[in-house]
Amino acid sequence: MLLQIPKVLSAEQLRLVRARLDAAGDAWVDGRVTAGYQGARVKDNAQIAEETPLARELGDLILSALERNPLFISATLPAQVYPPMFNRYEGGQRFGNHVDNAVRLLPGGSMKIRTDISATLFIAEPSEYDGGELVVEDTYGTHAVKLPAGDMVLYPATSLHRVNPITRGARVASFFWIQSMVRDDAQRALLFDLDMSIQRLNATGGDENARTQLTGCYHNLLRMWATT
Ligand code: NI
């Protein structure tokens, strides 16, 4: 499932994040530092070094916004979220086709996260740059994603994907991964559709007994499939 989550950050939060990133200077490092063998050969961008106070501060801001985002919670059913990272592409930089590493060590090195879902939160406005589309290939075909600043896209971490070369301006984004309580993308998508339908029935006042039963089905499926 490929899903757009609008307005994860408010205009005020975006301004703050953007100003801090634009002033980050030496904290920007070669993006290859966190790439695996496959990724390093096709990756060409800059990243804010992990475990810097700046990365932690801005990452926490995004995480607390996500904790209050019902669409994010329903779509990902998060068990763990990797601390958000930040990247910038400019002057022809790109990230060629790759699949994200399946398991990543959390900063600090003590815990691992399985990357079920990949997330990109756009921080630069599309009008600021040309190229830079996130292109995701899944079983339904190829999708080119370029969203307004503050919006986020979620896609299965199993997907082959790339970032097209930048031909003008700079593309600034945050990226991270989610380990879901429900590992399988198809099961997660089914639970998401069911949740959305129940919420719609609740809002439009459908038959109450049916709604109660459907809500029960949701939780019993989640109980069947979730690992915590
Ligand atoms: Ni990737």
PDB file of C-alpha atoms and ligand atoms in Angstrom:
ATOM      1  CA  MET A   1       0.000   0.000   0.000  1.00  0.00           C
ATOM      2  CA  LEU A   2       1.264   3.434  -0.972  1.00  0.00           C
ATOM      3  CA  LEU A   3      -0.403   6.141   1.104  1.00  0.00           C
ATOM      4  CA  GLN A   4      -0.115   9.909   1.298  1.00  0.00           C
ATOM      5  CA  ILE A   5      -0.525  11.489   4.725  1.00  0.00           C
ATOM      6  CA  PRO A   6      -1.219  15.208   4.343  1.00  0.00           C
ATOM      7  CA  LYS A   7      -0.005  17.942   6.681  1.00  0.00           C
ATOM      8  CA  VAL A   8       2.077  15.875   9.098  1.00  0.00           C
ATOM      9  CA  LEU A   9       3.817  19.131  10.044  1.00  0.00           C
ATOM     10  CA  SER A  10       2.131  22.505  10.460  1.00  0.00           C
ATOM     11  CA  ALA A  11       3.389  25.546   8.534  1.00  0.00           C
ATOM     12  CA  GLU A  12       5.059  26.793  11.711  1.00  0.00           C
ATOM     13  CA  GLN A  13       6.817  23.458  12.378  1.00  0.00           C
ATOM     14  CA  LEU A  14       7.948  23.320   8.757  1.00  0.00           C
ATOM     15  CA  ARG A  15       9.467  26.797   8.955  1.00  0.00           C
ATOM     16  CA  LEU A  16      11.380  25.794  12.089  1.00  0.00           C
ATOM     17  CA  VAL A  17      12.653  22.507  10.638  1.00  0.00           C
ATOM     18  CA  ARG A  18      13.642  24.163   7.390  1.00  0.00           C
ATOM     19  CA  ALA A  19      15.481  27.028   9.078  1.00  0.00           C
ATOM     20  CA  ARG A  20      17.452  24.630  11.283  1.00  0.00           C
ATOM     21  CA  LEU A  21      18.370  22.405   8.317  1.00  0.00           C
ATOM     22  CA  ASP A  22      19.375  25.347   6.125  1.00  0.00           C
ATOM     23  CA  ALA A  23      21.698  26.552   8.900  1.00  0.00           C
ATOM     24  CA  ALA A  24      23.128  23.081   9.662  1.00  0.00           C
ATOM     25  CA  GLY A  25      26.469  23.623   7.850  1.00  0.00           C
ATOM     26  CA  ASP A  26      28.943  20.878   8.829  1.00  0.00           C
ATOM     27  CA  ALA A  27      26.213  18.591  10.153  1.00  0.00           C
ATOM     28  CA  TRP A  28      25.485  17.732   6.490  1.00  0.00           C
ATOM     29  CA  VAL A  29      27.592  14.710   5.554  1.00  0.00           C
ATOM     30  CA  ASP A  30      27.841  12.326   2.592  1.00  0.00           C
ATOM     31  CA  GLY A  31      24.672  10.193   2.519  1.00  0.00           C
ATOM     32  CA  ARG A  32      26.670   7.037   1.781  1.00  0.00           C
ATOM     33  CA  VAL A  33      27.563   6.731   5.490  1.00  0.00           C
ATOM     34  CA  THR A  34      24.299   4.929   6.227  1.00  0.00           C
ATOM     35  CA  ALA A  35      23.914   3.013   2.957  1.00  0.00           C
ATOM     36  CA  GLY A  36      24.401  -0.742   2.691  1.00  0.00           C
ATOM     37  CA  TYR A  37      26.575  -2.318  -0.010  1.00  0.00           C
ATOM     38  CA  GLN A  38      23.834  -2.171  -2.629  1.00  0.00           C
ATOM     39  CA  GLY A  39      22.736   1.360  -1.704  1.00  0.00           C
ATOM     40  CA  ALA A  40      26.201   2.895  -1.549  1.00  0.00           C
ATOM     41  CA  ARG A  41      26.817   2.233  -5.231  1.00  0.00           C
ATOM     42  CA  VAL A  42      23.737   4.173  -6.373  1.00  0.00           C
ATOM     43  CA  LYS A  43      23.324   6.769  -3.613  1.00  0.00           C
ATOM     44  CA  ASP A  44      24.433  10.377  -4.071  1.00  0.00           C
ATOM     45  CA  ASN A  45      23.054  12.895  -1.575  1.00  0.00           C
ATOM     46  CA  ALA A  46      23.787  14.662   1.703  1.00  0.00           C
ATOM     47  CA  GLN A  47      22.416  13.708   5.110  1.00  0.00           C
ATOM     48  CA  ILE A  48      22.387  15.213   8.563  1.00  0.00           C
ATOM     49  CA  ALA A  49      24.734  13.060  10.624  1.00  0.00           C
ATOM     50  CA  GLU A  50      22.821  10.655  12.850  1.00  0.00           C
ATOM     51  CA  GLU A  51      23.079  11.114  16.604  1.00  0.00           C
ATOM     52  CA  THR A  52      23.732  14.853  16.356  1.00  0.00           C
ATOM     53  CA  PRO A  53      21.629  17.018  18.689  1.00  0.00           C
ATOM     54  CA  LEU A  54      20.059  18.623  15.611  1.00  0.00           C
ATOM     55  CA  ALA A  55      18.951  15.285  14.127  1.00  0.00           C
ATOM     56  CA  ARG A  56      17.541  14.232  17.483  1.00  0.00           C
ATOM     57  CA  GLU A  57      15.697  17.506  18.081  1.00  0.00           C
ATOM     58  CA  LEU A  58      14.078  17.628  14.639  1.00  0.00           C
ATOM     59  CA  GLY A  59      13.426  13.884  14.657  1.00  0.00           C
ATOM     60  CA  ASP A  60      11.616  14.150  17.994  1.00  0.00           C
ATOM     61  CA  LEU A  61       9.476  16.939  16.614  1.00  0.00           C
ATOM     62  CA  ILE A  62       8.373  14.668  13.750  1.00  0.00           C
ATOM     63  CA  LEU A  63       7.828  11.660  16.037  1.00  0.00           C
ATOM     64  CA  SER A  64       5.591  13.635  18.378  1.00  0.00           C
ATOM     65  CA  ALA A  65       3.566  14.909  15.395  1.00  0.00           C
ATOM     66  CA  LEU A  66       3.151  11.300  14.210  1.00  0.00           C
ATOM     67  CA  GLU A  67       2.003  10.098  17.638  1.00  0.00           C
ATOM     68  CA  ARG A  68      -0.964  12.445  17.286  1.00  0.00           C
ATOM     69  CA  ASN A  69      -1.732  11.508  13.672  1.00  0.00           C
ATOM     70  CA  PRO A  70      -4.606   8.950  13.526  1.00  0.00           C
ATOM     71  CA  LEU A  71      -4.056   8.201   9.821  1.00  0.00           C
ATOM     72  CA  PHE A  72      -0.392   7.348  10.456  1.00  0.00           C
ATOM     73  CA  ILE A  73      -1.271   5.108  13.423  1.00  0.00           C
ATOM     74  CA  SER A  74      -4.031   3.303  11.519  1.00  0.00           C
ATOM     75  CA  ALA A  75      -1.925   2.790   8.392  1.00  0.00           C
ATOM     76  CA  THR A  76       1.282   1.654  10.090  1.00  0.00           C
ATOM     77  CA  LEU A  77       0.219   0.069  13.423  1.00  0.00           C
ATOM     78  CA  PRO A  78       3.681   0.994  14.673  1.00  0.00           C
ATOM     79  CA  ALA A  79       5.719  -1.219  16.971  1.00  0.00           C
ATOM     80  CA  GLN A  80       8.875   0.893  16.557  1.00  0.00           C
ATOM     81  CA  VAL A  81       9.742   3.969  14.524  1.00  0.00           C
ATOM     82  CA  TYR A  82      13.329   4.611  13.444  1.00  0.00           C
ATOM     83  CA  PRO A  83      14.499   8.111  14.505  1.00  0.00           C
ATOM     84  CA  PRO A  84      13.801  10.313  11.457  1.00  0.00           C
ATOM     85  CA  MET A  85      16.798  11.240   9.327  1.00  0.00           C
ATOM     86  CA  PHE A  86      17.181  14.173   6.933  1.00  0.00           C
ATOM     87  CA  ASN A  87      18.567  14.345   3.414  1.00  0.00           C
ATOM     88  CA  ARG A  88      19.189  16.851   0.658  1.00  0.00           C
ATOM     89  CA  TYR A  89      19.673  16.353  -3.069  1.00  0.00           C
ATOM     90  CA  GLU A  90      20.958  19.101  -5.360  1.00  0.00           C
ATOM     91  CA  GLY A  91      23.027  19.623  -8.525  1.00  0.00           C
ATOM     92  CA  GLY A  92      22.198  16.359 -10.307  1.00  0.00           C
ATOM     93  CA  GLN A  93      22.273  14.188  -7.181  1.00  0.00           C
ATOM     94  CA  ARG A  94      20.022  11.128  -7.117  1.00  0.00           C
ATOM     95  CA  PHE A  95      19.509   7.747  -5.482  1.00  0.00           C
ATOM     96  CA  GLY A  96      19.293   4.929  -8.021  1.00  0.00           C
ATOM     97  CA  ASN A  97      17.054   1.867  -7.792  1.00  0.00           C
ATOM     98  CA  HIS A  98      17.378  -0.047  -4.534  1.00  0.00           C
ATOM     99  CA  VAL A  99      15.490  -1.881  -1.811  1.00  0.00           C
ATOM    100  CA  ASP A 100      15.989  -0.600   1.737  1.00  0.00           C
ATOM    101  CA  ASN A 101      17.937  -2.774   4.168  1.00  0.00           C
ATOM    102  CA  ALA A 102      15.580  -5.177   5.943  1.00  0.00           C
ATOM    103  CA  VAL A 103      17.058  -4.709   9.410  1.00  0.00           C
ATOM    104  CA  ARG A 104      18.708  -1.595  10.828  1.00  0.00           C
ATOM    105  CA  LEU A 105      20.523  -1.013  14.043  1.00  0.00           C
ATOM    106  CA  LEU A 106      18.954   1.829  16.007  1.00  0.00           C
ATOM    107  CA  PRO A 107      21.311   4.713  16.797  1.00  0.00           C
ATOM    108  CA  GLY A 108      23.130   3.797  19.975  1.00  0.00           C
ATOM    109  CA  GLY A 109      23.569   0.290  18.636  1.00  0.00           C
ATOM    110  CA  SER A 110      21.636  -1.702  21.212  1.00  0.00           C
ATOM    111  CA  MET A 111      18.397  -2.472  19.352  1.00  0.00           C
ATOM    112  CA  LYS A 112      17.369  -3.544  15.897  1.00  0.00           C
ATOM    113  CA  ILE A 113      14.347  -2.564  13.875  1.00  0.00           C
ATOM    114  CA  ARG A 114      12.824  -4.519  10.997  1.00  0.00           C
ATOM    115  CA  THR A 115      11.918  -2.072   8.242  1.00  0.00           C
ATOM    116  CA  ASP A 116       8.369  -2.973   7.186  1.00  0.00           C
ATOM    117  CA  ILE A 117       7.340   0.467   5.939  1.00  0.00           C
ATOM    118  CA  SER A 118       9.419   3.262   4.418  1.00  0.00           C
ATOM    119  CA  ALA A 119       8.426   6.884   4.971  1.00  0.00           C
ATOM    120  CA  THR A 120       9.431  10.101   3.217  1.00  0.00           C
ATOM    121  CA  LEU A 121       8.302  13.434   4.636  1.00  0.00           C
ATOM    122  CA  PHE A 122       8.775  16.252   2.129  1.00  0.00           C
ATOM    123  CA  ILE A 123      10.306  19.424   3.610  1.00  0.00           C
ATOM    124  CA  ALA A 124      10.991  21.456   0.420  1.00  0.00           C
ATOM    125  CA  GLU A 125       8.064  22.641  -1.702  1.00  0.00           C
ATOM    126  CA  PRO A 126       7.785  21.027  -5.171  1.00  0.00           C
ATOM    127  CA  SER A 127       8.128  24.499  -6.751  1.00  0.00           C
ATOM    128  CA  GLU A 128      11.667  24.780  -5.304  1.00  0.00           C
ATOM    129  CA  TYR A 129      13.171  22.005  -7.416  1.00  0.00           C
ATOM    130  CA  ASP A 130      12.859  20.043 -10.639  1.00  0.00           C
ATOM    131  CA  GLY A 131      13.304  16.280 -10.735  1.00  0.00           C
ATOM    132  CA  GLY A 132      13.683  14.572  -7.360  1.00  0.00           C
ATOM    133  CA  GLU A 133      10.546  12.441  -7.655  1.00  0.00           C
ATOM    134  CA  LEU A 134      10.442   9.401  -5.402  1.00  0.00           C
ATOM    135  CA  VAL A 135       9.647   6.586  -7.817  1.00  0.00           C
ATOM    136  CA  VAL A 136       8.215   3.450  -6.217  1.00  0.00           C
ATOM    137  CA  GLU A 137       7.604   0.226  -8.091  1.00  0.00           C
ATOM    138  CA  ASP A 138       5.048  -2.152  -6.638  1.00  0.00           C
ATOM    139  CA  THR A 139       2.699  -4.833  -7.898  1.00  0.00           C
ATOM    140  CA  TYR A 140       0.326  -2.117  -9.173  1.00  0.00           C
ATOM    141  CA  GLY A 141       2.984  -0.431 -11.304  1.00  0.00           C
ATOM    142  CA  THR A 142       5.293   2.555 -10.997  1.00  0.00           C
ATOM    143  CA  HIS A 143       4.356   5.624  -8.959  1.00  0.00           C
ATOM    144  CA  ALA A 144       6.197   8.961  -9.056  1.00  0.00           C
ATOM    145  CA  VAL A 145       5.676  10.857  -5.816  1.00  0.00           C
ATOM    146  CA  LYS A 146       6.428  14.529  -5.220  1.00  0.00           C
ATOM    147  CA  LEU A 147       4.376  16.072  -2.439  1.00  0.00           C
ATOM    148  CA  PRO A 148       3.818  19.507  -0.899  1.00  0.00           C
ATOM    149  CA  ALA A 149       6.102  20.367   2.019  1.00  0.00           C
ATOM    150  CA  GLY A 150       4.724  18.859   5.234  1.00  0.00           C
ATOM    151  CA  ASP A 151       3.117  15.856   3.495  1.00  0.00           C
ATOM    152  CA  MET A 152       4.420  12.314   3.863  1.00  0.00           C
ATOM    153  CA  VAL A 153       4.278   9.164   1.781  1.00  0.00           C
ATOM    154  CA  LEU A 154       4.328   5.638   3.202  1.00  0.00           C
ATOM    155  CA  TYR A 155       5.222   2.639   1.036  1.00  0.00           C
ATOM    156  CA  PRO A 156       6.210  -0.973   1.643  1.00  0.00           C
ATOM    157  CA  ALA A 157       9.922  -1.204   2.440  1.00  0.00           C
ATOM    158  CA  THR A 158       9.998  -4.251   0.174  1.00  0.00           C
ATOM    159  CA  SER A 159       9.478  -2.004  -2.881  1.00  0.00           C
ATOM    160  CA  LEU A 160      12.163  -1.208  -5.413  1.00  0.00           C
ATOM    161  CA  HIS A 161      12.446   2.596  -5.402  1.00  0.00           C
ATOM    162  CA  ARG A 162      14.648   5.514  -6.431  1.00  0.00           C
ATOM    163  CA  VAL A 163      14.937   9.298  -6.267  1.00  0.00           C
ATOM    164  CA  ASN A 164      15.229  10.899  -9.724  1.00  0.00           C
ATOM    165  CA  PRO A 165      18.154  13.281 -10.382  1.00  0.00           C
ATOM    166  CA  ILE A 166      17.659  16.899  -9.329  1.00  0.00           C
ATOM    167  CA  THR A 167      17.903  19.257 -12.285  1.00  0.00           C
ATOM    168  CA  ARG A 168      17.166  22.538 -10.441  1.00  0.00           C
ATOM    169  CA  GLY A 169      17.148  23.662  -6.808  1.00  0.00           C
ATOM    170  CA  ALA A 170      17.339  21.376  -3.783  1.00  0.00           C
ATOM    171  CA  ARG A 171      15.074  18.653  -2.472  1.00  0.00           C
ATOM    172  CA  VAL A 172      15.063  18.448   1.329  1.00  0.00           C
ATOM    173  CA  ALA A 173      13.205  15.632   3.075  1.00  0.00           C
ATOM    174  CA  SER A 174      13.051  13.471   6.152  1.00  0.00           C
ATOM    175  CA  PHE A 175      13.099   9.702   5.779  1.00  0.00           C
ATOM    176  CA  PHE A 176      12.716   6.813   8.184  1.00  0.00           C
ATOM    177  CA  TRP A 177      11.237   3.366   8.673  1.00  0.00           C
ATOM    178  CA  ILE A 178       8.527   1.767  10.732  1.00  0.00           C
ATOM    179  CA  GLN A 179       8.432  -1.715  12.191  1.00  0.00           C
ATOM    180  CA  SER A 180       4.759  -2.573  12.268  1.00  0.00           C
ATOM    181  CA  MET A 181       2.944  -4.833  14.719  1.00  0.00           C
ATOM    182  CA  VAL A 182       1.564  -6.408  11.519  1.00  0.00           C
ATOM    183  CA  ARG A 183       4.472  -7.445   9.361  1.00  0.00           C
ATOM    184  CA  ASP A 184       2.571  -8.364   6.198  1.00  0.00           C
ATOM    185  CA  ASP A 185       1.654  -5.461   3.919  1.00  0.00           C
ATOM    186  CA  ALA A 186      -1.549  -7.098   2.622  1.00  0.00           C
ATOM    187  CA  GLN A 187      -2.829  -7.806   6.154  1.00  0.00           C
ATOM    188  CA  ARG A 188      -1.984  -4.254   7.205  1.00  0.00           C
ATOM    189  CA  ALA A 189      -3.784  -2.819   4.165  1.00  0.00           C
ATOM    190  CA  LEU A 190      -6.863  -4.911   4.963  1.00  0.00           C
ATOM    191  CA  LEU A 191      -6.922  -3.663   8.573  1.00  0.00           C
ATOM    192  CA  PHE A 192      -6.499  -0.088   7.353  1.00  0.00           C
ATOM    193  CA  ASP A 193      -9.427  -0.371   4.922  1.00  0.00           C
ATOM    194  CA  LEU A 194     -11.576  -1.941   7.635  1.00  0.00           C
ATOM    195  CA  ASP A 195     -10.681   0.809  10.117  1.00  0.00           C
ATOM    196  CA  MET A 196     -11.450   3.544   7.579  1.00  0.00           C
ATOM    197  CA  SER A 197     -14.833   1.953   6.796  1.00  0.00           C
ATOM    198  CA  ILE A 198     -15.733   1.634  10.483  1.00  0.00           C
ATOM    199  CA  GLN A 199     -14.794   5.264  11.094  1.00  0.00           C
ATOM    200  CA  ARG A 200     -16.954   6.322   8.173  1.00  0.00           C
ATOM    201  CA  LEU A 201     -19.895   4.281   9.453  1.00  0.00           C
ATOM    202  CA  ASN A 202     -19.405   5.831  12.897  1.00  0.00           C
ATOM    203  CA  ALA A 203     -19.406   9.327  11.386  1.00  0.00           C
ATOM    204  CA  THR A 204     -22.492   8.695   9.259  1.00  0.00           C
ATOM    205  CA  GLY A 205     -24.399   6.748  11.949  1.00  0.00           C
ATOM    206  CA  GLY A 206     -24.784   3.297  10.373  1.00  0.00           C
ATOM    207  CA  ASP A 207     -26.559   0.458  12.213  1.00  0.00           C
ATOM    208  CA  GLU A 208     -25.052   0.301  15.678  1.00  0.00           C
ATOM    209  CA  ASN A 209     -25.021  -3.468  16.150  1.00  0.00           C
ATOM    210  CA  ALA A 210     -23.307  -3.940  12.796  1.00  0.00           C
ATOM    211  CA  ARG A 211     -20.723  -1.310  13.690  1.00  0.00           C
ATOM    212  CA  THR A 212     -20.019  -3.001  17.026  1.00  0.00           C
ATOM    213  CA  GLN A 213     -19.576  -6.337  15.277  1.00  0.00           C
ATOM    214  CA  LEU A 214     -17.272  -4.855  12.624  1.00  0.00           C
ATOM    215  CA  THR A 215     -15.183  -3.178  15.332  1.00  0.00           C
ATOM    216  CA  GLY A 216     -14.951  -6.575  17.018  1.00  0.00           C
ATOM    217  CA  CYS A 217     -13.795  -8.120  13.734  1.00  0.00           C
ATOM    218  CA  TYR A 218     -11.098  -5.437  13.433  1.00  0.00           C
ATOM    219  CA  HIS A 219      -9.710  -6.129  16.879  1.00  0.00           C
ATOM    220  CA  ASN A 220      -9.929  -9.886  16.526  1.00  0.00           C
ATOM    221  CA  LEU A 221      -8.027  -9.763  13.233  1.00  0.00           C
ATOM    222  CA  LEU A 222      -5.444  -7.475  14.844  1.00  0.00           C
ATOM    223  CA  ARG A 223      -5.163  -9.926  17.750  1.00  0.00           C
ATOM    224  CA  MET A 224      -4.635 -12.760  15.278  1.00  0.00           C
ATOM    225  CA  TRP A 225      -1.941 -10.942  13.279  1.00  0.00           C
ATOM    226  CA  ALA A 226      -0.181  -8.551  15.658  1.00  0.00           C
ATOM    227  CA  THR A 227       3.102  -9.228  17.369  1.00  0.00           C
ATOM    228  CA  THR A 228       4.159  -6.773  20.033  1.00  0.00           C
TER     229      THR A 228
HETATM  230 NI    NI B   1      15.460   3.806   0.038  1.00  0.00          NI
END
